[in-house]
Coordinates of C-alpha atoms in Angstrom, one line a residue:
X1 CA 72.8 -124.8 -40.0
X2 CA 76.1 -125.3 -39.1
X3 CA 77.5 -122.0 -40.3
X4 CA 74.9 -120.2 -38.7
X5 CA 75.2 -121.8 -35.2
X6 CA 78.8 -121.1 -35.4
X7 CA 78.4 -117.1 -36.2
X8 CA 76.1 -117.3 -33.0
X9 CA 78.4 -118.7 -30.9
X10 CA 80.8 -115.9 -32.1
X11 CA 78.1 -113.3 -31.0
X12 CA 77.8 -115.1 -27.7
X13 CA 81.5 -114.9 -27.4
X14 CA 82.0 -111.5 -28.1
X15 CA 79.8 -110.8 -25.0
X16 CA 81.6 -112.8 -23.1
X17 CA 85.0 -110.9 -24.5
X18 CA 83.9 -108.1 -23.1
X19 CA 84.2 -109.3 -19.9
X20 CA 86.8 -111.0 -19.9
X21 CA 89.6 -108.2 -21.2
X22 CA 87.7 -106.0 -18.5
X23 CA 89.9 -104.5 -16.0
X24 CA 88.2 -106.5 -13.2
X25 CA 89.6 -109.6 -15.4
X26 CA 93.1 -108.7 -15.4
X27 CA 94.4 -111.9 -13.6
X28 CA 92.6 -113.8 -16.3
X29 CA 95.6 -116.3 -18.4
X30 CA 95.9 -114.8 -22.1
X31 CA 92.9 -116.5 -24.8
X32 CA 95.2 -118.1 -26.8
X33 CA 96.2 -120.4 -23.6
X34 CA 95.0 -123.6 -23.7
X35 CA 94.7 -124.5 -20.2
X36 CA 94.0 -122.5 -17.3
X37 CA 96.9 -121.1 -15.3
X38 CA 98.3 -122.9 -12.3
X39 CA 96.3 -122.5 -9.1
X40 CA 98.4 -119.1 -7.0
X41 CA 100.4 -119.9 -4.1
X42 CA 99.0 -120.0 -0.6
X43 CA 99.1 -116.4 0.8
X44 CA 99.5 -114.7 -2.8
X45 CA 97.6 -111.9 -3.0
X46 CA 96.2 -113.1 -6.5
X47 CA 94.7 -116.0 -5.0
X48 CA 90.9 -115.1 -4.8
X49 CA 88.2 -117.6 -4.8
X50 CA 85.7 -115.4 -6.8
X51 CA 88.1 -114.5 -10.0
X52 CA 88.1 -118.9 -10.6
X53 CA 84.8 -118.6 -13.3
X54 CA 87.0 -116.3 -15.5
X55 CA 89.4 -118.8 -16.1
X56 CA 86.6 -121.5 -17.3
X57 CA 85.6 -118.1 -19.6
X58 CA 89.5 -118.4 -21.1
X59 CA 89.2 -122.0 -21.8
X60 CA 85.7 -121.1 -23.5
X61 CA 87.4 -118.8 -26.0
X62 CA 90.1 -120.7 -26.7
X63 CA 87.2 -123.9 -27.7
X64 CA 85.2 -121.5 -30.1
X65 CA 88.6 -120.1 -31.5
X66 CA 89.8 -124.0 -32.4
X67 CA 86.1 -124.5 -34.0
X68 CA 86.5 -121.3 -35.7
X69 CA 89.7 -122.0 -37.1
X70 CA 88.2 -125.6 -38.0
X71 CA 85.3 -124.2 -39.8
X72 CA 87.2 -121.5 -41.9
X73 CA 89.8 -124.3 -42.9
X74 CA 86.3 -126.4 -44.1
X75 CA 84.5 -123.3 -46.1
X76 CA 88.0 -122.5 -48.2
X77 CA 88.6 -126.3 -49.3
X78 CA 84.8 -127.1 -50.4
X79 CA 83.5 -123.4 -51.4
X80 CA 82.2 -122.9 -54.8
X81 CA 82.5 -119.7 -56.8
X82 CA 78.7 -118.0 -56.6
X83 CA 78.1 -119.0 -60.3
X84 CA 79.4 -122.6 -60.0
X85 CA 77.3 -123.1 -56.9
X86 CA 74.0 -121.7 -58.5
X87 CA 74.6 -124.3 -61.5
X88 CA 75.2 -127.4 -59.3
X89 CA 71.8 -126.5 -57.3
X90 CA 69.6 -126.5 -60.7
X91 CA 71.4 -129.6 -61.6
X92 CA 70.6 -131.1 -58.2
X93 CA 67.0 -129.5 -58.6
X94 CA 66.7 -131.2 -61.8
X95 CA 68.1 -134.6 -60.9
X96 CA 65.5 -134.6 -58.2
X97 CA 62.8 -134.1 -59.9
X98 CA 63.9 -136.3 -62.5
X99 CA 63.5 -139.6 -59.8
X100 CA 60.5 -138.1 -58.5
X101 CA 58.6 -137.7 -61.6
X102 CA 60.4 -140.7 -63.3
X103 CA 57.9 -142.3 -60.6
X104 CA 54.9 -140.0 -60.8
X105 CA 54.5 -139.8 -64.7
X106 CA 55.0 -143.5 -65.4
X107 CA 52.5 -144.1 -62.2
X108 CA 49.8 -141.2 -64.4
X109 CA 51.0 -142.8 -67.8
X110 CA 49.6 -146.5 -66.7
X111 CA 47.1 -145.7 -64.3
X112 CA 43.9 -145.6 -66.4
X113 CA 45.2 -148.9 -68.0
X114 CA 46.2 -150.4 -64.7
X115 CA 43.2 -149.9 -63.1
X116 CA 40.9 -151.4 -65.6
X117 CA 43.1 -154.9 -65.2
X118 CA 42.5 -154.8 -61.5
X119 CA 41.0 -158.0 -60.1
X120 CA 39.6 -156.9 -57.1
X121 CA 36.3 -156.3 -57.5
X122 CA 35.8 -153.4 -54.3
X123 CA 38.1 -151.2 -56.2
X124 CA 36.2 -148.7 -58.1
X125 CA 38.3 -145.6 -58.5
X126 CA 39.4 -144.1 -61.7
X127 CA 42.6 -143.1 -63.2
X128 CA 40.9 -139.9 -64.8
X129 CA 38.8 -139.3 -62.0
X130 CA 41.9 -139.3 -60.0
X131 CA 44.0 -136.7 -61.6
X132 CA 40.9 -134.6 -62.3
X133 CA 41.3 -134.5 -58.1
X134 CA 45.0 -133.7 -58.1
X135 CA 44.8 -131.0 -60.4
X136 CA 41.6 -129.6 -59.1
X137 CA 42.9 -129.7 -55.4
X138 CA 46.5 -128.6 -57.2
X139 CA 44.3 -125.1 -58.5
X140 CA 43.4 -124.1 -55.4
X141 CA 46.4 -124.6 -53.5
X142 CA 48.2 -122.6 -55.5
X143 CA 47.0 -119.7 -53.6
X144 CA 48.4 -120.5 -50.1
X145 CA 51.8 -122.1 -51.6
X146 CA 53.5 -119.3 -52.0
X147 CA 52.6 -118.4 -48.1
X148 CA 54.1 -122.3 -47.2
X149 CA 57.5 -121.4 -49.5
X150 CA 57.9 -118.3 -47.5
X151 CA 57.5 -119.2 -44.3
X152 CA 59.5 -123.1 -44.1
X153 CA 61.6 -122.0 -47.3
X154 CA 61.7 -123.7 -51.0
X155 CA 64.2 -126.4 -49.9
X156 CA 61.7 -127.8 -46.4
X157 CA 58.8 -127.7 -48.8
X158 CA 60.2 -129.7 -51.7
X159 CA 60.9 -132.3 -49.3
X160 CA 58.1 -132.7 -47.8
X161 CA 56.0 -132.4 -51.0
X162 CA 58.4 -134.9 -52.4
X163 CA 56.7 -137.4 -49.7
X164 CA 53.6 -137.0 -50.6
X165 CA 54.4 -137.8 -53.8
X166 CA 55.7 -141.2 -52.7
X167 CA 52.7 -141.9 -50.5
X168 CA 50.6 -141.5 -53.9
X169 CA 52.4 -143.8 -55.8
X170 CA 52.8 -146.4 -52.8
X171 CA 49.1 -146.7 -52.5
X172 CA 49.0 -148.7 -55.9
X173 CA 51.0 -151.1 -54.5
X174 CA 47.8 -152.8 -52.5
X175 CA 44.7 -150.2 -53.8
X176 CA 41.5 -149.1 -51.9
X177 CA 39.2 -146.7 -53.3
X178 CA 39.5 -144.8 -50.1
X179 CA 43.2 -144.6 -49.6
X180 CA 43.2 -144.1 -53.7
X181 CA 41.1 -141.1 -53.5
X182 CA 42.5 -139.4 -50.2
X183 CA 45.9 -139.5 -51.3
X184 CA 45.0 -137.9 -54.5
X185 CA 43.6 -134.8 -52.7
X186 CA 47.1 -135.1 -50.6
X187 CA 49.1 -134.9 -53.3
X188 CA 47.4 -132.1 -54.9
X189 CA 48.1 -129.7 -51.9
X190 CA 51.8 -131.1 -52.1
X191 CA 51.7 -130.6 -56.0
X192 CA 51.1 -126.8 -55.4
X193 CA 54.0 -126.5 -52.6
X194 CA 56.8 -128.4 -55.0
X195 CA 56.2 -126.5 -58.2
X196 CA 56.1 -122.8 -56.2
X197 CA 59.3 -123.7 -54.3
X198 CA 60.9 -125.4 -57.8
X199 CA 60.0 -121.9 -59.5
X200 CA 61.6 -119.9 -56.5
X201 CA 64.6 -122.0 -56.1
X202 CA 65.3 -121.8 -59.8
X203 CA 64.6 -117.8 -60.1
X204 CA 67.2 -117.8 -57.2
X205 CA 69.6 -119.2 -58.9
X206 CA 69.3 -117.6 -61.9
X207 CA 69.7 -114.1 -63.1
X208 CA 68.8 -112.5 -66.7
X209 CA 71.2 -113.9 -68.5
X210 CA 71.1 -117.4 -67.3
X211 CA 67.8 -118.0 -66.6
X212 CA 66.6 -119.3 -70.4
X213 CA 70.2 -121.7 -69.8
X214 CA 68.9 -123.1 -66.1
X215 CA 65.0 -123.6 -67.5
X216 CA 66.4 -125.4 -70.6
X217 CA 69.0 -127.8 -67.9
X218 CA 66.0 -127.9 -65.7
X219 CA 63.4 -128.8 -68.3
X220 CA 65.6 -131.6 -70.1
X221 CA 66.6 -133.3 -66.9
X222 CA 62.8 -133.5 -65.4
X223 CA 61.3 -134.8 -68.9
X224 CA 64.3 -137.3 -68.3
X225 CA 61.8 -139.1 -66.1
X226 CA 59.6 -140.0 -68.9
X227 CA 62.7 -141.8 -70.4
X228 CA 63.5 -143.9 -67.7
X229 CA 59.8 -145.2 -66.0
X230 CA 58.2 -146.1 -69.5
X231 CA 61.9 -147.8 -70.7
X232 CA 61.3 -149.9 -67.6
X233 CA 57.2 -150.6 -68.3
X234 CA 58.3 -151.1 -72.0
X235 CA 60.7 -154.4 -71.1
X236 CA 58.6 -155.6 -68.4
X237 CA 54.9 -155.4 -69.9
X238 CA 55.8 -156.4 -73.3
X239 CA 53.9 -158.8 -74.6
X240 CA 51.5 -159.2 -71.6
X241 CA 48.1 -158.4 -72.6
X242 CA 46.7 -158.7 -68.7
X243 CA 48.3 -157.0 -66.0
X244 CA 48.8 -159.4 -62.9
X245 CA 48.8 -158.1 -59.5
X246 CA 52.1 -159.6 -59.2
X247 CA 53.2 -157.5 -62.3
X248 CA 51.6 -154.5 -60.3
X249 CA 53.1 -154.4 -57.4
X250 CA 56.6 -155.1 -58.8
X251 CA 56.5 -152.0 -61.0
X252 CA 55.1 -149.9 -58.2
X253 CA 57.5 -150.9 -55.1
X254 CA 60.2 -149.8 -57.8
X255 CA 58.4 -146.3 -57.9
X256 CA 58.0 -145.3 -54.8
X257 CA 61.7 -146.6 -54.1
X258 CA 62.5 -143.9 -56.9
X259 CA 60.5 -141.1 -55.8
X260 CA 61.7 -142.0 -52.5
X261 CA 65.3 -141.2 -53.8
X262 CA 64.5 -138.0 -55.5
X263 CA 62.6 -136.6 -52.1
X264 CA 66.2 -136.6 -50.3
X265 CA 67.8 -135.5 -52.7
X266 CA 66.9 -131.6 -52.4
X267 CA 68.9 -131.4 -49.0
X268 CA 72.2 -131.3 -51.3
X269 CA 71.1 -128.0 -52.6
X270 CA 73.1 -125.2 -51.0
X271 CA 72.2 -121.8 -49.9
X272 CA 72.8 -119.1 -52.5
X273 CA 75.5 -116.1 -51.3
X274 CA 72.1 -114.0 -50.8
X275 CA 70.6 -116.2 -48.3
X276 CA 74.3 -116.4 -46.4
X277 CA 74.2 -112.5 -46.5
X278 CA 70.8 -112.5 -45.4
X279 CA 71.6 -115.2 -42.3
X280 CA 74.9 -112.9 -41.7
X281 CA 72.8 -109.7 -41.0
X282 CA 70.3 -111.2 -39.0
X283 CA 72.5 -113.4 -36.6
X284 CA 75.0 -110.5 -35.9
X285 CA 72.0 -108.8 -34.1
X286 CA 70.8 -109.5 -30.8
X287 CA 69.1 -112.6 -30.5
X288 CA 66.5 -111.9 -28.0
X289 CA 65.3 -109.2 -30.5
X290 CA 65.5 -112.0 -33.4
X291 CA 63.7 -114.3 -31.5
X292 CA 61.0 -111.8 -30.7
X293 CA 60.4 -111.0 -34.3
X294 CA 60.5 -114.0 -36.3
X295 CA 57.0 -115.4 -35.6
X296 CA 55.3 -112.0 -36.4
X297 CA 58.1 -112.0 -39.9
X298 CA 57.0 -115.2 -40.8
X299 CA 53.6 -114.7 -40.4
X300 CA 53.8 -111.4 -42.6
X301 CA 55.6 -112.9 -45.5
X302 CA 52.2 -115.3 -45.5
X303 CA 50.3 -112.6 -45.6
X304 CA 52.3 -110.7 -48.2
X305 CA 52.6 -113.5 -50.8
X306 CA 49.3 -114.3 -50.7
X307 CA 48.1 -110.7 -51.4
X308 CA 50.9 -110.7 -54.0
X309 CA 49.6 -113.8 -55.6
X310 CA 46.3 -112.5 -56.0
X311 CA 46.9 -108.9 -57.1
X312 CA 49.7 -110.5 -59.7
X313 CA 46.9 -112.7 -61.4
X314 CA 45.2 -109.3 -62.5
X315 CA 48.0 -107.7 -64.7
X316 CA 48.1 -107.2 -68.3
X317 CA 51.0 -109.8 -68.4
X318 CA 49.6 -112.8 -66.4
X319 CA 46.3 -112.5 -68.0
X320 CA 47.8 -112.6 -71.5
X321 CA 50.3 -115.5 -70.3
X322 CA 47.3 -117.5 -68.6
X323 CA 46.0 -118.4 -72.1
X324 CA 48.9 -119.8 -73.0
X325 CA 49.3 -121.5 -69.9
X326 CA 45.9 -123.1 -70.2
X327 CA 47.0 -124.5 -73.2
X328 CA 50.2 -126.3 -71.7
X329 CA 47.1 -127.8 -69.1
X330 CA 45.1 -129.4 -71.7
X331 CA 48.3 -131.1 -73.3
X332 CA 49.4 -131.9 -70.6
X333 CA 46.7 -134.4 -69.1
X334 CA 46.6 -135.3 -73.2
X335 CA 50.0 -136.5 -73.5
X336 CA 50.4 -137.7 -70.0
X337 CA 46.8 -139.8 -69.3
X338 CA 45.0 -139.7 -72.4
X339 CA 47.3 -140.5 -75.3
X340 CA 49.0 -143.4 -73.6
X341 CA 45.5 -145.1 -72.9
X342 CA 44.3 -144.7 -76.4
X343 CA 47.1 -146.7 -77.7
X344 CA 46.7 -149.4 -75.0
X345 CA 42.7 -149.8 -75.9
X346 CA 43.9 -150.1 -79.7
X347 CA 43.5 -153.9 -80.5
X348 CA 44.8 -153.9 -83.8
X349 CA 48.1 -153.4 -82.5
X350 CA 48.3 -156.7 -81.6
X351 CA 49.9 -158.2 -78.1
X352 CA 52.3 -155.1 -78.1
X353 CA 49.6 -152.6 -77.3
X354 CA 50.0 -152.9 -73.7
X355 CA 54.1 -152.4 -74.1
X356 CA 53.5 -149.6 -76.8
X357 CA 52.3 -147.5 -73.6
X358 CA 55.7 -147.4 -72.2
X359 CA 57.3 -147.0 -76.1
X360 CA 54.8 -144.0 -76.1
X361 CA 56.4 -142.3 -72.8
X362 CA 60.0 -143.0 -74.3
X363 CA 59.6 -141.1 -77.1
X364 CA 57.4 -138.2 -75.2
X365 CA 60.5 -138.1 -72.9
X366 CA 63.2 -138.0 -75.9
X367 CA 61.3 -135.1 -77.2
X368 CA 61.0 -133.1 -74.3
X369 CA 65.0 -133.5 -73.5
X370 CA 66.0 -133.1 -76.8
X371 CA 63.8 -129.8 -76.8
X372 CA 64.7 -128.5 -73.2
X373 CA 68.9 -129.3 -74.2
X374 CA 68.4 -127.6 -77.0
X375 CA 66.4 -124.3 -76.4
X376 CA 68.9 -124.2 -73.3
X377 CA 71.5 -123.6 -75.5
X378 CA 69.6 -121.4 -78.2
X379 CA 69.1 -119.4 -74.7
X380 CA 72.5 -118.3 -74.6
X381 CA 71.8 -116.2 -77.6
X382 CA 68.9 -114.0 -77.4
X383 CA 68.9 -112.3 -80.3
X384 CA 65.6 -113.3 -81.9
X385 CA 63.3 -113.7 -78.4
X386 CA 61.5 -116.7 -76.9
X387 CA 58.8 -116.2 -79.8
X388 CA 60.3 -118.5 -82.8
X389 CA 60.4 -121.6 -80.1
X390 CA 56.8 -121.2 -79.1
X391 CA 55.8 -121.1 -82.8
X392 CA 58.0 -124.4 -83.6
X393 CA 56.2 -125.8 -80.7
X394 CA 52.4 -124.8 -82.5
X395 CA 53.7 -125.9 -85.4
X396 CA 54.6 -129.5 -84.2
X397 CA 51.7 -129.9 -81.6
X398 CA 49.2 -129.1 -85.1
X399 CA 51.1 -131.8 -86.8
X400 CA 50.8 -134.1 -84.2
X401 CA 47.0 -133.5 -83.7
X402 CA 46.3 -134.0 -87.4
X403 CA 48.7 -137.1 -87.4
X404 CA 46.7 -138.8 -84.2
X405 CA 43.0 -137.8 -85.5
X406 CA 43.5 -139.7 -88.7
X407 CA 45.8 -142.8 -86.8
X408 CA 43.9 -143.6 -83.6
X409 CA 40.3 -144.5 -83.2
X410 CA 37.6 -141.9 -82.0
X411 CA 36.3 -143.9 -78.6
X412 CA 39.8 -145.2 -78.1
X413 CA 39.9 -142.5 -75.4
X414 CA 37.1 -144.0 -73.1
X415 CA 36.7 -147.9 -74.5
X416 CA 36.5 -150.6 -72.3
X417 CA 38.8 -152.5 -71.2
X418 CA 38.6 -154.9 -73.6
X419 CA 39.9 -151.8 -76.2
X420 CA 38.5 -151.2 -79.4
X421 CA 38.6 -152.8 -83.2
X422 CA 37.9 -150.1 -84.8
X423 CA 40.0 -148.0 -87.0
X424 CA 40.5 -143.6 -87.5
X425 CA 40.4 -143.0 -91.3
X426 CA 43.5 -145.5 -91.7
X427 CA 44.7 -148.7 -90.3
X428 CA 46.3 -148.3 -86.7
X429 CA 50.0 -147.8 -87.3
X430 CA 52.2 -148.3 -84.3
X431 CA 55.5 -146.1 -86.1
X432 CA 53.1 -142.8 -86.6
X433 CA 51.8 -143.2 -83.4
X434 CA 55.1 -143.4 -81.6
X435 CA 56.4 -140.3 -83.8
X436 CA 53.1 -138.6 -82.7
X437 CA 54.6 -139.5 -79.1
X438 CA 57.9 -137.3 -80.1
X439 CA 56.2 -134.7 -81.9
X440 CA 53.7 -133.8 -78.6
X441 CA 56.8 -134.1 -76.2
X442 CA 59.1 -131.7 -78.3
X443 CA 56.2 -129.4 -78.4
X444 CA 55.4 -129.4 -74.9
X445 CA 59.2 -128.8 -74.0
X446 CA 58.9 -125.3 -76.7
X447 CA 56.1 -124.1 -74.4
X448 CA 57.0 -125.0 -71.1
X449 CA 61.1 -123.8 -71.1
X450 CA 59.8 -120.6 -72.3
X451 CA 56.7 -119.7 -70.1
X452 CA 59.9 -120.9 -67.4
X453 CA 62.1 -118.4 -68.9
X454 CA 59.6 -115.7 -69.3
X455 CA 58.3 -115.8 -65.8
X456 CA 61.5 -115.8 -64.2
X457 CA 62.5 -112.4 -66.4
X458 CA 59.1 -111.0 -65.8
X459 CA 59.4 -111.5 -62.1
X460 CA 63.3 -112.4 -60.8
X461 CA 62.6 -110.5 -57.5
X462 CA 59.7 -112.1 -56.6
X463 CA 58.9 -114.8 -58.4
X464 CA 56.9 -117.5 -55.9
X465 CA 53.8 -115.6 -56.8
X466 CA 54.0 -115.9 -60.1
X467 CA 54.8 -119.3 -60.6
X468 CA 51.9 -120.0 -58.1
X469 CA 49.6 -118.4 -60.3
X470 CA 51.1 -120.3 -63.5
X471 CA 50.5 -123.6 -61.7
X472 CA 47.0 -122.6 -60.5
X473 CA 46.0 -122.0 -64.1
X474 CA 47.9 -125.1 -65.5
X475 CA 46.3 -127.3 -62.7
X476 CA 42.9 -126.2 -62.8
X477 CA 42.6 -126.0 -66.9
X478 CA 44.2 -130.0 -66.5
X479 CA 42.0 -131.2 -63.9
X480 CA 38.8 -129.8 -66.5
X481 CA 40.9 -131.6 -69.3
X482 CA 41.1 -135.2 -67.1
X483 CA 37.1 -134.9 -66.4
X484 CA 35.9 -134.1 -69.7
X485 CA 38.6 -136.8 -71.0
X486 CA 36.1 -139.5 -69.0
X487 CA 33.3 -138.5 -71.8
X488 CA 34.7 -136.7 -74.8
X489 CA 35.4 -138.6 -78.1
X490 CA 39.2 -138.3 -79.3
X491 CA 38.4 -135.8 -82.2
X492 CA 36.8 -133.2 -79.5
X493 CA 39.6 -133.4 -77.5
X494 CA 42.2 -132.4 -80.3
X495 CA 39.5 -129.5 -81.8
X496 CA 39.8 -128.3 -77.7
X497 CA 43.5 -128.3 -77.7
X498 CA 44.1 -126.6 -81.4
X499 CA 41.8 -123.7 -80.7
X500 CA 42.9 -123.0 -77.2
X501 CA 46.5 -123.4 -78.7
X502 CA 46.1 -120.5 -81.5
X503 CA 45.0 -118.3 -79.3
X504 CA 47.8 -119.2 -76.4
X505 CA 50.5 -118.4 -79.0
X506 CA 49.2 -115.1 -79.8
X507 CA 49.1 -114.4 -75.8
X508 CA 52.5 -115.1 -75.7
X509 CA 53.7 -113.3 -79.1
X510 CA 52.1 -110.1 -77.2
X511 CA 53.8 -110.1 -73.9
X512 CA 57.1 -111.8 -75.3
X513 CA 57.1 -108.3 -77.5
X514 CA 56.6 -106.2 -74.2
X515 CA 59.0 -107.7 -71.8
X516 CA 61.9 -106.3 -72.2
X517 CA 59.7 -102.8 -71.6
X518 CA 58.2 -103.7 -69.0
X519 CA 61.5 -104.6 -66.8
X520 CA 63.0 -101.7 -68.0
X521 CA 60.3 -99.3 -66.1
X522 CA 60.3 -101.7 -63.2
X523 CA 56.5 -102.4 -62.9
X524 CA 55.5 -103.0 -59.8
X525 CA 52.7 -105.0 -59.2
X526 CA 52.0 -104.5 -55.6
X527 CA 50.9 -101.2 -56.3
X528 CA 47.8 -102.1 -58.4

């Protein structure tokens, strides 16, 4: 804001220049003076009352030429090259969402759990029910986010999304069904705003050759998150086989203070060089027009993006791509709300069941930075395609199913609770259900950096529509996931996810072999 007010002031100046090196100005004292000349003598024939405004013009000029030089002498000794400063805004982006969802996954990882141990009696919400209404309310939305991010810009609607977020997770603090509910629709609008404004603010800063790099940096320092919330419910729960209100409330003050942190934290990313350019161009014309025209340009990038959005969901691509997505919906309410709640109803494993929920989230969160480091670094090489990662990440999610059906018990997903004795088809082992924890987080981190990496490719000059219709298919696939999770048994769940997975792989094998085709003939969507 600062560098545009100041190339506006120039403008106005420029006007004003006109003027004042006009012949009618010639008594006028030089611009570079810094004071106004001396008052003529009585009698001179220079001494005329009307030519006394031009001289307040000269001490104008000479002002906005000292701010000038003061704001040149700022831009050289903090600018960034154009590559260095795209890196430090996904890093930022990254951080940020690392203390927001630190907060918001360790809030959806106990929820279920904490709810059940809730001692007031006129509380009767549901941790399932809840995210069911997020993600549900998060589907729809996705159609008018990418109208929000056009209009108020990626950076304005993070923030404000971020707040949202924090509202959420401060309602657990002192629960009501009411408030419990409400905010859950609230946060599913502001769900829909944050990840279509994360996608354009990382296709932004990104081209072809970095973009599989910034979705790995991005990827490994969101999953971060899970490290850090469930570490914390890990020391403080263990051992505690009731959760007190007091214990409650601690852990939740702590999360919205986090989330809180991570909300601010997007107004340190800076403007690429294109949106400079772009201010540049539009502030050297004249501002009346400007003025004019910016209601009726805001309204018709609305308009555009969300035509865009709907005539994108209909292409060969995004219909392929949407199985796979679907898939990275149902694991994700799995590893997220289902699998953490399973090991917490789980009595044979002793007093440590309520702590093994937060052990569980660890290990989710190693395998997804391990996996997003790593595959952001295979990046860097293309030579063999995004295809070999999303096969690793079939290959490890099948293993972890298989592992989980025979470890944890069938109704451990919906007991009481009081939890379950009973026992899958061997004795409850806390060490394979921890690796199972690692196994579904270094899996989700093989899908998710490449549907990323793919989508920005597919779409770098336009991408808010097409991560608004990833999201909408995500969200609306995990919102069915989180109701049916309310009723199903554990085994239905995992047949769900494994045949839904096959066939997501294959989606993505198919356009993954097209891609580099179809930018080469420059497809253009709008035109369907």
């Amino acid at each position: 804001m600062r560098i545009l007010w100041t190339r506006r002031l120039r403008i106005a100046h420029s006007k004003q220049a006109e003027n004042l090196f006009s012949p009618a100005a010639g008594n006028c004292s030089s611009p570079l003076s810094q004071y106004p000349p001396s008052p003529a003598k009585a009698g001179s024939r220079t001494m005329k009352p009307e030519k006394a405004p031009l001289n307040l013009k000269g001490s104008f000029k000479r002002k906005i030429e000292l701010l000038q030089t003061e704001e040149d002498n700022f831009l050289r000794k903090n600018k960034m090259s154009p590559k260095l400063k795209k890196l430090f805004n996904i890093i930022i982006l990254g951080i940020a969402f690392m203390f927001i969802f630190t907060a918001f996954q360790t809030c959806g990882n106990v929820a279920q759990t904490v709810i059940t141990n809730l001692n007031n009696t006129n509380f009767h919400g549901s941790g399932y029910t809840s995210m069911a209404i997020i993600y549900g309310v998060f589907s729809a939305s996705n159609l008018i986010s990418p109208s929000v991010v056009a209009v108020v810009g990626p950076q304005l609607s993070m923030f404000v999304s971020g707040l949202f977020y924090s509202i959420y997770i401060a309602v657990f603090i002192q629960p009501f069904t009411w408030s419990f509910y409400t905010a859950s629709v609230f946060i599913g609008i502001a769900a829909a705003v944050l990840w279509t404004a994360q996608g354009n603010c990382l296709t932004i800063n990104s081209d072809e050759n970095t973009i599989g790099r910034n979705s790995g940096i991005f990827w490994a320092l969101l999953q971060s998150s899970l490290f850090f919330g469930n570490l914390y419910i890990y020391f403080a729960w263990r051992g505690k086989i009731h959760i007190s209100e007091s214990d409650r409330r601690t852990v939740f003050i702590a999360l919205t203070v986090f989330s809180l942190v991570g909300t601010f934290l997007f107004f340190l990313i800076r403007k690429s060089e294109e949106s400079n350019t772009l201010e540049e161009e539009v502030s050297s014309t004249d501002e009346s027009t400007v003025d004019n025209s910016s209601i009726q340009s805001k309204a018709t990038r609305a308009v555009d993006a969300f035509k865009r959005s709907i005539k994108l969901y209909f292409t060969k691509e995004i219909l392929l791509l949407s199985v796979t997505t679907a898939y990275t919906g149902l694991e994700l309410t799995f590893f997220s709300g289902v699998y953490g709640t399973c090991i917490g109803a789980v009595n044979r494993f002793g007093t440590e069941e309520k702590s093994l929920i937060g052990l569980s989230g660890i290990f989710i969160g190693v395998g997804e930075i391990l996996g997003g480091g790593f595959f952001g670094l295979v990046n860097k090489d293309n030579r063999f395609g995004r295809n070999p990662v999303v096969m690793l990440g079939i290959v490890v999610h099948f293993l972890a199913f298989y592992l989980i059906f025979y470890n944890i018990p069938n109704d451990a997903p919906i007991a009481s609770f009081k939890g379950t004795d009973n026992s899958a088809y061997m004795n409850p082992s806390k060490e394979l259900a921890i690796l199972c924890s690692f196994l579904l987080g270094l899996g989700d981190s093989c899908f998710n950096t490449q549907l990323l990496s793919i989508l920005g490719f597919l779409y770098s000059e336009d991408s808010a529509p097409a991560f608004a219709v990833f999201k909408f298919v995500q969200s609306i696939c995990a919102a069915i996931a989180f109701f049916y999770s309310n009723y199903l048994l554990l085994q239905w769940q995992l047949l769900i996810m494994a045949v839904v997975g096959f066939f997501g792989t294959i989606s993505f094998f198919t356009v993954e072999w097209e891609a580099a085709a179809f930018v080469a003939r420059g497809s253009d969507y709008r035109s369907i």
